[in-house]
Structures are given as C-alpha cells and as structure tokens.
C-alpha cells in the first residue's frame, strides 16, 4: 500500500512539534471543511498545557505535551505524521525524536528554512528510503479532503475554498518553491481541475524526499493522471525526471516550468531566494534543464502563461465539489479562556419548600470543590471527604502566622479585605502551602521505581524537608487527631496507593525522629489523590495537571479564609487597638556581635 | 607547516548577511583546515608586520575575489617592506582584507588539484594529480568519487594517493565546522606534509549557531555593494527573520520590481526578460517570509527611490508575486502604500504607473486597499488577484513602457 493509499484509507493522525498557530489552524479548518475528524492529535511544546484554537466556529483547547513520550496512550496508535515547525537548529533532533517515538509513522514536513546541510544529509541517510518527508523548508503536502500537512494551499478559509482543497481530482502538483506551490494549486483550480495531491519539495539544497521519489508516488497513484511541476535554476534534480522518463518509470504526462532565464541578464550567476537557486555549472541553468526536459517529451514551455496552457491540457477527471459554508470561519473571535460559568439560573436548588427546610443534598464545600475541579463531585465519599477536610482546616488557632498577620492588620485599622489578604499572602511553603507540594511528592512516589527509604534519601538530600511530614507539636505516641480522623477515609477505598506510600514514607522518617509524622497536609494530599482517582475517575495525568495548577492548595486557602475572617471580625468586635511587639523583644543582636 | 604558511591576516570588521553557502576568507579557511599547524598571525591593517628580513612573501587580497592573479591582486616574491605599497594601491581600489604568507618554492609539476563537496549521498571528491589545469576543460584528468559512511577518508586516499590523515582532517571540518565545499588549488604534497598554496572554503551559513567561534560573520568577506540601496537592504536584512533581497541591475531602466516569494519573483522577472525587456529591468529582489508592515515599508522605500532616480522617460513599478501561503497581503501592501505616500507627488510628476498582481491570505482587502489608493492618486496601471495569471502585471507594465 502506498502512502497515498494509506492516507485515503483514513490514516491521517498528526502530531505537531513547535507552535505555528496560523498553520495549525489552517489544518483544522481544512479538516472541518472536509467534513472529517481533526487530524491533529496534539502539539509537543514545552511549557504549554494547551493551545486555544477553533474547530469550525467554536473554540476548543488543543492539548500540548512536553515530549513525544508524554503523548497519551489513547492518541499514540493514531499517529502517522509529524508537522515540524521548530526552528532550523532544532529541526533535526525533534524529527529524530519523533521517529524514535513513532517508528511506524509514515512521514513529516519540516517547515524551517536554515536547517544545516549536515542535518539534512543525516535525515536523508536515516529516513530517505523509508519515510516521506517534505522539506526542510517549503510548505508541506496536501491530499485533498484528507490531509493537509503544512501551510500548503493557504492558511485562510477563503483560500482553502477557492483552491478547492476539499475535492479530490487527478492533477499532482510538485514544486520546489513554497510560493509557487500555492500558485500552481490555484492554477489547477482555475483550470477547473482538482488535485490528486500536491507536494512541496522545498527550496533547500538537500530535501529529504527527493523529486524522483515524489514523482514515483505520482506514477504509482491511480488517481493521478498528470503532473504539473515547478522548478528553478540551480541543482540538477530535473535530470532525475529525464532519467525516470527514459527508463520508463515515469509515463504520466508532465507539464513543467523551470524558472530562472532572468539569470542570463546578470554578469555573474546570482543566488536567488532559495538556497539551491544558484547556477554552479552550465547544466544547472534554467535553459539547459528546460531543454533536457523537452528532449524527452515533457511539455516545458518558455513562458509561464504557456505553461498554464500546458497545465490545462493535462488529463482531468470528473469531480464534484461539495458546497461548504466558510462564512462561520471568517468571523471568529478569540475569547478569554474560562470554563467557569456564572451560576446556572436553571438549576438553582430549592432551599425551602412548602414552608419546610429542605435538607441539602450536598454541602458548600462539595459545590466549591466541584467548581475548583471544573466538574461536580459525583461520589458521596468524595463529597464527604472534601467537606471534612474543609471543616478541619477552617482554623487552627490565632497563633499561626497567617492568623497573626490578619489580626495585626485588622488592629491597624484596615478593612476586612485588606486584613484577609495580608493573612492569605502569608500562605506559602512554610505555612499552609504544603498540600500541593505533598501531592506532587506522593504522585511521584506512588508511581514506583523508588522504595520509601530511597525516596526519603533523595528528597532530603541537601537538607531539604519532606512537605507533608512532620509537626511542631504532635509526635509518635501523641497523634494529630485530625490526621487520625481523615485517615479513616482510606477504609472506604478499594485501593489507596498514595496514602500507602505516604504512610511508608512516615515509617521511614519516624525512625529518624518521632516528630516526623504524617501531618494534616500530607494526609489530605494523599487521600485527595486516592479519592479523586478511585471515586471520580481522575487519571494520573489529570491529577498531575491539578497539582501543576495548585488545586490542592485551594483546599487549604478556602476554609482558612473563613478562619482568618473569623479572627479579623473578632479583633474588630473587641477593638483591640494597634499592635506592636513588646520593647524587650527588640534590639537583640546575634551572639558574638557587639 | 615548515614553510609557505606563515599567514598574516589583515582584517576588517565588515560582514555579510548570511545565507546558504558562503565563502570564508583564505586565512580562515587555512586556519581551520590546518589547525595548530597553521602558524598565521591575525593582524589589523594598521599593525606592524614582522617577517624575517630577506624573507620572500606572497601578498594577496583576501575577500573571496575570483581570478585574483588576473586582476593583479596577488604579489609574489615581495619583501616585507613592499607590503604597504601594494596595500595602499589595493586599498585605493576598495579592498580592505589581505593575507600574507611566506613564499613556498616548488615546481609546477608538484601541483595537484583537490576539491571536496557535501552532496546528497555523502561527499564528492575531485582530484587531479596534474596541477594548474582547468578541470572543467580536462575532465579526463580528473578522478571523481562519491563516498559516504565509514571509511570515506580511506576510499579517497586510495583513489588519490593523498595522505589519509589530511583527508580525514578535511572531512572532520565538514562534520564539525559545517564546511559545504573546499577547493585546494594548487596543493603540494611532500612525503606526509601537505601544503595549501590556495584554498577556498564555502561554509553552510545555517550551521553557524553550532560552530562556536570556529568561524563567524567576520570571516565572510563582504561583497562591495554596487549601490547604496543594496547596502541599506542588506543592513535591513540583518535585523529581520523575513527575507529581503535587492540587487540593482540598471539604474536608468524603466521597470522597477517589488516582488515577493523566492520562486514567484523569478517567474515574473523571467517574463520581463522573455518579453525582450531584460535591459529595461532596474532591479531584482524579493520580500517574503512574512515581513512586517514597517519592514515592507523600508524595503519598498528603497525600490521607489531607485525608480525616482532613474533617468528613463517612462517608468513603471511592478508589485507582484505568487499566491502566498501565509504572508498577509493586507499588511505588506499597507507597508508599500506607506512608502508610496511619502513620494506620491514625485511619482505623479514622473508619470509613474503601478502594476499589481498578488494573491494569498487577506488578498481581497489588500488588493482593494491598493486599488483605491492608486486610483485616488492617479498611479493606477492595473491590479490583479489570484484569479489572474502571475505574469499579467509585468506584461501590462512592459506594454506601458514600450507603448
């Protein structure tokens, strides 16, 4: 089965390396207008979680992955092509990384100009025989209605429609120049023909897939009845066409235009726009190549208008364009990403019915947690757990640092919001901000690979502490009652790998110091992970995303805000007055200083 | 190297916008090939150069100039004291980079020819044991071999009789210094010693990021810009990822081009040449790769200035290109209109007409904007979009200037 057969059989999954929004969006528009599923499965780009794009008139979030290895299992089987829009210096390694991760993939387009020749020849050595790779440079390739791999054929919906890229036909367009690929595609549509496929080889000196390989694809493709070719001065690729025709390998009619007669108007040979467009020897001139093509029967006229006439004479097949409405694609506007909607007016719960109080199905914290997660909690276990966590975390006394700040600010005469914010700004790695860090540790640990003691050794190297472990007051033999209460939730679960791991870490750390027990942050993080996983169906990568977004710290911030406000209101009610530290606490110096 | 390689490089800091294969100075080429063995000293032109008294020297212009001997840009067998004389004379001819080496006495029959080039399937070697010949004229005397993978140096050594270690050093330069082509002519071999009497190296400019300081833009001789506009555009090119190119062909011609796209620009220029208007072309060049409105304005300004400076009686500006894949027609045309607006009264006085053909993203709005501007100011020749052949605007312009 040839590449084109496979594509026509629906194998068209694309991974993008790097971000070029215009090109990526044009591929999605092509898919949408063709009435197909999205061909792009995701984008491999460090530092992004998703990219906002349009599917038809609607916006959606295209997932991003940190590396090819991070592409989720559900997509992997569909991957067939790479669209590489990385810079010239990164093009080689990213292409190799793709084919190492997806050795069965069919091909790629490398968009960058300025890929070093040495990289290009290495790619040829590694993949020249087995893969189809358009570029380096150029605009990629397109199979009408099925696959658009690159900027080829245009990037706005109007172009996709006027170029009739949704309708399959019988003319193959092959060009070194990206711009002239567009011109020829436009000319084919203007001649009331349709493309079987179009392939831009790229204007670099060493395109990975050579002209002769593309022509063989065209020859073997039953849909292709004729070939339109654009070439330039420089290089000797056109002699490959001559060889293919002479050897009988290429029998389909070819119309060709070889640009560059203008070079004869210069005193010396000139380097034109593309790297290869420079005449080094006489056989590389436009005139010589044109004449060689003519000699073996190619229709290779002198002028471009004559070439368009030759193109019109290429055999065409009947075609029928399916009318599509591109209007909805032309008036799109990006929004600010927010999946949080204003409270749904249709589903306001009934609080009181027929003069009687209706016992609420779920509590405030369940509703809040659902809002934070972006989807409601469905399991009574998770509802009860988050309710319990919030209740336990509302307050832990007025002497913890955040509460102290809130109170001091309130006593300085500031308003409620200012006082609250001063307390909230105290939350961080040493106070209250440990749940999220602990969740990260348990996620890593529960993945396996390290024993609890190895994990402790690694995490405590360089004097670091393990967040989620240790308490100032409680210790072995004097357990934290909140931890004990929350731990009971583990008995409701079938499995609790994060909780188990946290406990195994505790078993190691208490061997060093009795105060290094699992604390309330640690147990909250562990059980939240286990409960979201088992009761709400969260995958490991979704949990990691929640951790990265700092969801777990919200579980502390929210109830503790209530606690802070309680302290603030109390200070105001009692009008405690301006606070200052007692004088005897001040002006001490570190030991040894005078 | 015992002899013939005490090179002194008289450099300037001029440099060139990098693209594709570019030529290094002879000094840098030899330094890279011979490494530690090349005991050259790099000096500024004003520095004093010390040579053993009585040493016979070779002084050459080192700016990538072809056929230096014919042009009188090589001085053979001179004394150190004569150096300033030659440099003064060559400086007055516009040259600024020179190389000095000790003369290497040898017989002509010792001279060999060697070139290596990176090709699709590996490396191509051309070698002639008989030096001083034109290899294009005497293909029968040239050994030609393409090899790749392991053992290239061995294969080349066997085919030529040249020392394998030397060939390996050259190949290493291809691997690590992004050499694309090297030509040594003449080359003299005595035992295991190799002497490069002249060496030309083309490096791949795309590899510059990974060669560290092995070579840099300062090692690439700047061609003296024939025209101030070329220098301005070359300077502009260095500041943008877009492609901006300009060559002045005939300052007093009738046709001036604002072309876009590497391939499309050639097609349009071809059409003018094919219509017999080749000698009426004032400039060649192209803008592509998505320049901004401001960059397009600065580029167009140079072309418009060239057109206004031309002494031709009937003048046309051709703004043309293929159907762009992703360059925004609206934005780039806005930049061109900015430049036209600055000179609109002079363009009107000179009776200039503007002929346009362009397609691509935002084509409709871009063309409409251009048409209404040209109409309003009496500059309209014709305006076409992607439904008209790419050569129509230049055809109309040729009709206009010949009419």
mmCIF file of C-alpha atoms in Angstrom, chain B residues 29-309:
data_model
loop_
_atom_site.group_PDB
_atom_site.id
_atom_site.type_symbol
_atom_site.label_atom_id
_atom_site.label_comp_id
_atom_site.label_asym_id
_atom_site.label_seq_id
_atom_site.Cartn_x
_atom_site.Cartn_y
_atom_site.Cartn_z
ATOM 1 C CA UNK B 29 39.901 28.540 5.575
ATOM 2 C CA UNK B 30 43.538 27.574 6.020
ATOM 3 C CA UNK B 31 43.407 28.117 9.774
ATOM 4 C CA UNK B 32 40.501 25.687 10.069
ATOM 5 C CA UNK B 33 41.981 23.033 7.804
ATOM 6 C CA UNK B 34 45.489 23.110 9.227
ATOM 7 C CA UNK B 35 44.549 23.914 12.810
ATOM 8 C CA UNK B 36 47.581 24.277 15.079
ATOM 9 C CA UNK B 37 49.838 23.662 12.116
ATOM 10 C CA UNK B 38 48.920 26.973 10.544
ATOM 11 C CA UNK B 39 51.137 29.471 12.291
ATOM 12 C CA UNK B 40 49.473 32.510 10.864
ATOM 13 C CA UNK B 41 49.024 35.718 12.782
ATOM 14 C CA UNK B 42 45.879 37.742 12.568
ATOM 15 C CA UNK B 43 46.519 41.459 12.493
ATOM 16 C CA UNK B 44 44.722 44.661 11.833
ATOM 17 C CA UNK B 45 45.806 46.586 8.761
ATOM 18 C CA UNK B 46 47.460 49.268 10.796
ATOM 19 C CA UNK B 47 49.590 46.876 12.855
ATOM 20 C CA UNK B 48 53.255 46.405 12.043
ATOM 21 C CA UNK B 49 54.023 43.031 10.483
ATOM 22 C CA UNK B 50 57.306 41.373 11.408
ATOM 23 C CA UNK B 51 58.937 38.944 8.994
ATOM 24 C CA UNK B 52 62.461 37.578 8.976
ATOM 25 C CA UNK B 53 64.490 40.023 6.947
ATOM 26 C CA UNK B 54 65.039 38.868 3.426
ATOM 27 C CA UNK B 55 62.040 36.508 3.523
ATOM 28 C CA UNK B 56 60.208 36.286 0.232
ATOM 29 C CA UNK B 57 56.486 36.774 0.689
ATOM 30 C CA UNK B 58 53.195 36.294 -1.099
ATOM 31 C CA UNK B 59 50.606 39.014 -0.535
ATOM 32 C CA UNK B 60 47.029 38.573 -1.700
ATOM 33 C CA UNK B 61 43.699 40.316 -1.433
ATOM 34 C CA UNK B 62 41.565 38.031 0.761
ATOM 35 C CA UNK B 63 37.944 38.919 0.084
ATOM 36 C CA UNK B 64 36.621 35.955 -1.810
ATOM 37 C CA UNK B 65 37.538 37.585 -5.111
ATOM 38 C CA UNK B 66 37.739 35.243 -8.084
ATOM 39 C CA UNK B 67 40.687 35.261 -10.509
ATOM 40 C CA UNK B 68 42.893 37.357 -8.248
ATOM 41 C CA UNK B 69 46.015 36.696 -10.296
ATOM 42 C CA UNK B 70 44.404 38.028 -13.478
ATOM 43 C CA UNK B 71 43.137 41.118 -11.685
ATOM 44 C CA UNK B 72 46.583 41.884 -10.283
ATOM 45 C CA UNK B 73 45.518 41.257 -6.695
ATOM 46 C CA UNK B 74 48.417 38.921 -5.865
ATOM 47 C CA UNK B 75 52.028 39.973 -5.291
ATOM 48 C CA UNK B 76 54.516 37.108 -5.382
ATOM 49 C CA UNK B 77 58.077 37.105 -4.023
ATOM 50 C CA UNK B 78 57.962 40.541 -2.454
ATOM 51 C CA UNK B 79 59.898 41.789 0.602
ATOM 52 C CA UNK B 80 58.115 42.742 3.806
ATOM 53 C CA UNK B 81 58.980 46.373 3.181
ATOM 54 C CA UNK B 82 56.975 46.329 -0.034
ATOM 55 C CA UNK B 83 53.738 45.285 1.685
ATOM 56 C CA UNK B 84 52.459 48.818 2.342
ATOM 57 C CA UNK B 85 52.968 49.753 -1.284
ATOM 58 C CA UNK B 86 50.655 47.029 -2.521
ATOM 59 C CA UNK B 87 48.134 47.501 0.266
ATOM 60 C CA UNK B 88 47.917 51.206 -0.464
ATOM 61 C CA UNK B 89 47.262 50.523 -4.112
ATOM 62 C CA UNK B 90 44.664 47.808 -3.464
ATOM 63 C CA UNK B 91 43.015 49.896 -0.750
ATOM 64 C CA UNK B 92 42.516 52.661 -3.292
ATOM 65 C CA UNK B 93 40.689 50.064 -5.390
ATOM 66 C CA UNK B 94 38.332 49.410 -2.470
ATOM 67 C CA UNK B 95 39.904 46.305 -0.936
ATOM 68 C CA UNK B 96 40.432 46.009 2.785
ATOM 69 C CA UNK B 97 41.315 42.390 3.623
ATOM 70 C CA UNK B 98 44.689 40.852 2.838
ATOM 71 C CA UNK B 99 46.668 37.705 3.546
ATOM 72 C CA UNK B 100 50.442 37.409 3.743
ATOM 73 C CA UNK B 101 52.383 34.160 3.642
ATOM 74 C CA UNK B 102 55.982 33.195 3.110
ATOM 75 C CA UNK B 103 56.678 32.146 -0.449
ATOM 76 C CA UNK B 104 56.783 28.389 -0.850
ATOM 77 C CA UNK B 105 59.293 27.454 -3.538
ATOM 78 C CA UNK B 106 58.124 24.461 -5.578
ATOM 79 C CA UNK B 107 57.939 23.185 -9.098
ATOM 80 C CA UNK B 108 54.782 23.397 -11.160
ATOM 81 C CA UNK B 109 54.715 19.649 -11.719
ATOM 82 C CA UNK B 110 54.249 19.160 -7.950
ATOM 83 C CA UNK B 111 50.917 20.983 -8.044
ATOM 84 C CA UNK B 112 47.734 18.986 -7.583
ATOM 85 C CA UNK B 113 44.041 19.870 -7.603
ATOM 86 C CA UNK B 114 41.639 18.757 -4.886
ATOM 87 C CA UNK B 115 38.055 19.587 -4.092
ATOM 88 C CA UNK B 116 35.536 18.032 -1.713
ATOM 89 C CA UNK B 117 31.852 18.841 -1.608
ATOM 90 C CA UNK B 118 28.965 17.743 0.548
ATOM 91 C CA UNK B 119 26.414 16.111 -1.738
ATOM 92 C CA UNK B 120 23.142 14.296 -1.144
ATOM 93 C CA UNK B 121 24.776 10.874 -0.953
ATOM 94 C CA UNK B 122 27.865 11.807 1.060
ATOM 95 C CA UNK B 123 30.969 13.594 -0.169
ATOM 96 C CA UNK B 124 32.140 14.163 -3.720
ATOM 97 C CA UNK B 125 35.861 14.264 -4.370
ATOM 98 C CA UNK B 126 37.504 15.719 -7.444
ATOM 99 C CA UNK B 127 41.228 15.236 -7.755
ATOM 100 C CA UNK B 128 43.802 15.850 -10.456
ATOM 101 C CA UNK B 129 47.422 14.874 -9.942
ATOM 102 C CA UNK B 130 48.383 17.406 -12.572
ATOM 103 C CA UNK B 131 48.022 20.888 -11.163
ATOM 104 C CA UNK B 132 47.349 24.133 -12.888
ATOM 105 C CA UNK B 133 44.745 22.724 -15.239
ATOM 106 C CA UNK B 134 41.188 23.830 -15.777
ATOM 107 C CA UNK B 135 39.320 20.799 -14.504
ATOM 108 C CA UNK B 136 36.206 21.637 -16.487
ATOM 109 C CA UNK B 137 38.236 21.584 -19.685
ATOM 110 C CA UNK B 138 40.089 18.385 -18.869
ATOM 111 C CA UNK B 139 37.559 16.000 -17.322
ATOM 112 C CA UNK B 140 39.699 13.041 -18.429
ATOM 113 C CA UNK B 141 42.424 14.039 -15.979
ATOM 114 C CA UNK B 142 40.075 14.298 -13.026
ATOM 115 C CA UNK B 143 39.342 11.496 -10.580
ATOM 116 C CA UNK B 144 35.742 11.751 -9.414
ATOM 117 C CA UNK B 145 34.403 9.741 -6.489
ATOM 118 C CA UNK B 146 31.367 9.940 -4.214
ATOM 119 C CA UNK B 147 31.558 8.146 -0.875
ATOM 120 C CA UNK B 148 29.648 8.118 2.386
ATOM 121 C CA UNK B 149 29.545 6.496 5.795
ATOM 122 C CA UNK B 150 32.586 4.913 7.435
ATOM 123 C CA UNK B 151 35.873 4.815 5.585
ATOM 124 C CA UNK B 152 35.408 7.825 3.324
ATOM 125 C CA UNK B 153 38.928 9.083 4.035
ATOM 126 C CA UNK B 154 40.397 5.673 3.262
ATOM 127 C CA UNK B 155 38.499 5.440 -0.005
ATOM 128 C CA UNK B 156 39.589 8.933 -1.009
ATOM 129 C CA UNK B 157 43.208 8.244 -0.012
ATOM 130 C CA UNK B 158 43.260 5.097 -2.103
ATOM 131 C CA UNK B 159 41.800 6.901 -5.090
ATOM 132 C CA UNK B 160 44.167 9.869 -4.953
ATOM 133 C CA UNK B 161 47.342 8.816 -3.140
ATOM 134 C CA UNK B 162 46.898 11.802 -0.804
ATOM 135 C CA UNK B 163 47.697 11.300 2.918
ATOM 136 C CA UNK B 164 44.671 9.796 4.655
ATOM 137 C CA UNK B 165 45.179 11.836 7.831
ATOM 138 C CA UNK B 166 44.946 15.045 5.797
ATOM 139 C CA UNK B 167 41.768 13.897 4.080
ATOM 140 C CA UNK B 168 40.340 12.901 7.455
ATOM 141 C CA UNK B 169 41.123 16.379 8.809
ATOM 142 C CA UNK B 170 39.239 17.892 5.884
ATOM 143 C CA UNK B 171 36.250 15.601 6.421
ATOM 144 C CA UNK B 172 36.241 16.479 10.113
ATOM 145 C CA UNK B 173 35.867 20.104 9.088
ATOM 146 C CA UNK B 174 32.741 19.128 7.135
ATOM 147 C CA UNK B 175 31.383 17.291 10.174
ATOM 148 C CA UNK B 176 32.121 19.853 12.863
ATOM 149 C CA UNK B 177 32.654 23.193 11.096
ATOM 150 C CA UNK B 178 29.808 22.945 8.588
ATOM 151 C CA UNK B 179 32.060 23.032 5.528
ATOM 152 C CA UNK B 180 29.997 22.566 2.369
ATOM 153 C CA UNK B 181 32.771 22.801 -0.218
ATOM 154 C CA UNK B 182 36.534 23.043 -0.177
ATOM 155 C CA UNK B 183 38.839 23.555 -3.143
ATOM 156 C CA UNK B 184 42.614 23.465 -2.818
ATOM 157 C CA UNK B 185 44.379 24.517 -5.971
ATOM 158 C CA UNK B 186 47.262 24.181 -6.032
ATOM 159 C CA UNK B 187 48.001 21.540 -3.447
ATOM 160 C CA UNK B 188 51.578 20.282 -2.956
ATOM 161 C CA UNK B 189 52.414 17.063 -1.137
ATOM 162 C CA UNK B 190 55.925 16.229 0.025
ATOM 163 C CA UNK B 191 56.009 12.967 1.926
ATOM 164 C CA UNK B 192 53.433 13.306 4.653
ATOM 165 C CA UNK B 193 53.487 17.118 4.574
ATOM 166 C CA UNK B 194 50.702 18.899 2.749
ATOM 167 C CA UNK B 195 50.947 22.500 1.559
ATOM 168 C CA UNK B 196 47.893 24.545 0.663
ATOM 169 C CA UNK B 197 49.027 27.229 -1.742
ATOM 170 C CA UNK B 198 45.492 28.415 -2.251
ATOM 171 C CA UNK B 199 42.339 27.248 -0.522
ATOM 172 C CA UNK B 200 38.724 28.243 -0.934
ATOM 173 C CA UNK B 201 36.072 27.118 1.526
ATOM 174 C CA UNK B 202 32.325 27.535 1.376
ATOM 175 C CA UNK B 203 30.610 27.021 4.690
ATOM 176 C CA UNK B 204 26.911 26.405 5.326
ATOM 177 C CA UNK B 205 25.658 29.561 6.986
ATOM 178 C CA UNK B 206 22.767 27.629 8.554
ATOM 179 C CA UNK B 207 25.323 25.827 10.724
ATOM 180 C CA UNK B 208 26.777 28.963 12.223
ATOM 181 C CA UNK B 209 24.958 28.503 15.539
ATOM 182 C CA UNK B 210 26.840 25.282 16.252
ATOM 183 C CA UNK B 211 30.420 26.098 15.221
ATOM 184 C CA UNK B 212 31.080 28.255 18.287
ATOM 185 C CA UNK B 213 33.895 30.596 17.283
ATOM 186 C CA UNK B 214 35.444 28.414 14.562
ATOM 187 C CA UNK B 215 34.178 30.940 12.038
ATOM 188 C CA UNK B 216 31.811 33.838 12.231
ATOM 189 C CA UNK B 217 30.383 36.561 10.056
ATOM 190 C CA UNK B 218 33.641 38.491 10.269
ATOM 191 C CA UNK B 219 35.336 35.660 8.315
ATOM 192 C CA UNK B 220 32.962 36.079 5.401
ATOM 193 C CA UNK B 221 34.139 38.788 3.045
ATOM 194 C CA UNK B 222 31.550 41.386 2.274
ATOM 195 C CA UNK B 223 30.962 41.986 -1.360
ATOM 196 C CA UNK B 224 31.230 45.676 -2.010
ATOM 197 C CA UNK B 225 27.670 46.780 -2.501
ATOM 198 C CA UNK B 226 27.378 48.188 -6.001
ATOM 199 C CA UNK B 227 24.697 50.592 -4.876
ATOM 200 C CA UNK B 228 23.769 52.329 -1.633
ATOM 201 C CA UNK B 229 20.243 50.856 -1.814
ATOM 202 C CA UNK B 230 21.722 47.335 -1.831
ATOM 203 C CA UNK B 231 23.732 48.143 1.280
ATOM 204 C CA UNK B 232 20.650 49.579 3.001
ATOM 205 C CA UNK B 233 18.577 46.482 2.246
ATOM 206 C CA UNK B 234 21.452 44.191 3.289
ATOM 207 C CA UNK B 235 21.618 46.042 6.600
ATOM 208 C CA UNK B 236 17.844 45.771 6.990
ATOM 209 C CA UNK B 237 18.002 42.039 6.225
ATOM 210 C CA UNK B 238 20.271 41.506 9.214
ATOM 211 C CA UNK B 239 17.574 42.774 11.548
ATOM 212 C CA UNK B 240 14.671 40.559 10.486
ATOM 213 C CA UNK B 241 13.805 36.880 10.098
ATOM 214 C CA UNK B 242 11.920 37.749 6.918
ATOM 215 C CA UNK B 243 13.712 37.634 3.574
ATOM 216 C CA UNK B 244 14.574 40.990 1.949
ATOM 217 C CA UNK B 245 16.834 40.997 -1.093
ATOM 218 C CA UNK B 246 17.783 43.685 -3.580
ATOM 219 C CA UNK B 247 20.191 43.845 -6.489
ATOM 220 C CA UNK B 248 20.428 46.931 -8.702
ATOM 221 C CA UNK B 249 20.743 45.942 -12.334
ATOM 222 C CA UNK B 250 20.328 49.052 -14.423
ATOM 223 C CA UNK B 251 19.892 52.356 -12.527
ATOM 224 C CA UNK B 252 18.364 54.131 -15.558
ATOM 225 C CA UNK B 253 15.906 51.435 -16.516
ATOM 226 C CA UNK B 254 12.126 51.733 -16.847
ATOM 227 C CA UNK B 255 10.894 48.736 -14.840
ATOM 228 C CA UNK B 256 11.291 48.526 -11.107
ATOM 229 C CA UNK B 257 10.237 45.488 -9.123
ATOM 230 C CA UNK B 258 8.669 44.942 -5.717
ATOM 231 C CA UNK B 259 8.426 41.183 -5.956
ATOM 232 C CA UNK B 260 7.548 38.608 -3.355
ATOM 233 C CA UNK B 261 8.418 34.954 -2.990
ATOM 234 C CA UNK B 262 11.609 33.117 -3.916
ATOM 235 C CA UNK B 263 10.069 31.273 -6.863
ATOM 236 C CA UNK B 264 7.400 33.750 -7.956
ATOM 237 C CA UNK B 265 9.877 36.607 -8.194
ATOM 238 C CA UNK B 266 11.951 34.609 -10.684
ATOM 239 C CA UNK B 267 8.885 33.818 -12.792
ATOM 240 C CA UNK B 268 7.957 37.489 -13.008
ATOM 241 C CA UNK B 269 11.493 38.637 -13.794
ATOM 242 C CA UNK B 270 11.696 35.834 -16.388
ATOM 243 C CA UNK B 271 8.584 37.159 -18.082
ATOM 244 C CA UNK B 272 10.095 40.632 -18.475
ATOM 245 C CA UNK B 273 13.273 39.112 -19.901
ATOM 246 C CA UNK B 274 11.257 36.885 -22.247
ATOM 247 C CA UNK B 275 9.247 39.899 -23.425
ATOM 248 C CA UNK B 276 12.508 41.463 -24.530
ATOM 249 C CA UNK B 277 12.545 43.962 -21.696
ATOM 250 C CA UNK B 278 15.559 42.393 -19.947
ATOM 251 C CA UNK B 279 17.620 45.551 -20.296
ATOM 252 C CA UNK B 280 14.711 47.623 -19.001
ATOM 253 C CA UNK B 281 14.785 45.887 -15.618
ATOM 254 C CA UNK B 282 16.119 48.262 -12.983
ATOM 255 C CA UNK B 283 16.364 45.886 -10.060
ATOM 256 C CA UNK B 284 15.834 42.345 -8.962
ATOM 257 C CA UNK B 285 14.877 41.283 -5.487
ATOM 258 C CA UNK B 286 12.149 39.895 -3.319
ATOM 259 C CA UNK B 287 10.485 40.281 0.025
ATOM 260 C CA UNK B 288 8.984 37.185 1.626
ATOM 261 C CA UNK B 289 8.708 35.167 4.821
ATOM 262 C CA UNK B 290 6.108 37.425 6.394
ATOM 263 C CA UNK B 291 7.836 40.811 6.793
ATOM 264 C CA UNK B 292 6.004 43.323 8.981
ATOM 265 C CA UNK B 293 4.305 46.419 7.626
ATOM 266 C CA UNK B 294 7.296 48.511 8.804
ATOM 267 C CA UNK B 295 9.889 46.224 7.198
ATOM 268 C CA UNK B 296 7.944 46.189 3.948
ATOM 269 C CA UNK B 297 7.762 49.988 4.077
ATOM 270 C CA UNK B 298 11.543 50.329 4.499
ATOM 271 C CA UNK B 299 12.180 47.879 1.676
ATOM 272 C CA UNK B 300 9.666 49.498 -0.705
ATOM 273 C CA UNK B 301 11.121 52.922 0.051
ATOM 274 C CA UNK B 302 14.496 51.831 -1.376
ATOM 275 C CA UNK B 303 12.954 50.498 -4.581
ATOM 276 C CA UNK B 304 10.828 53.619 -5.038
ATOM 277 C CA UNK B 305 13.915 55.805 -4.540
ATOM 278 C CA UNK B 306 15.722 53.804 -7.236
ATOM 279 C CA UNK B 307 12.790 54.268 -9.594
ATOM 280 C CA UNK B 308 12.648 58.017 -8.979
ATOM 281 C CA UNK B 309 16.394 58.334 -9.522
#
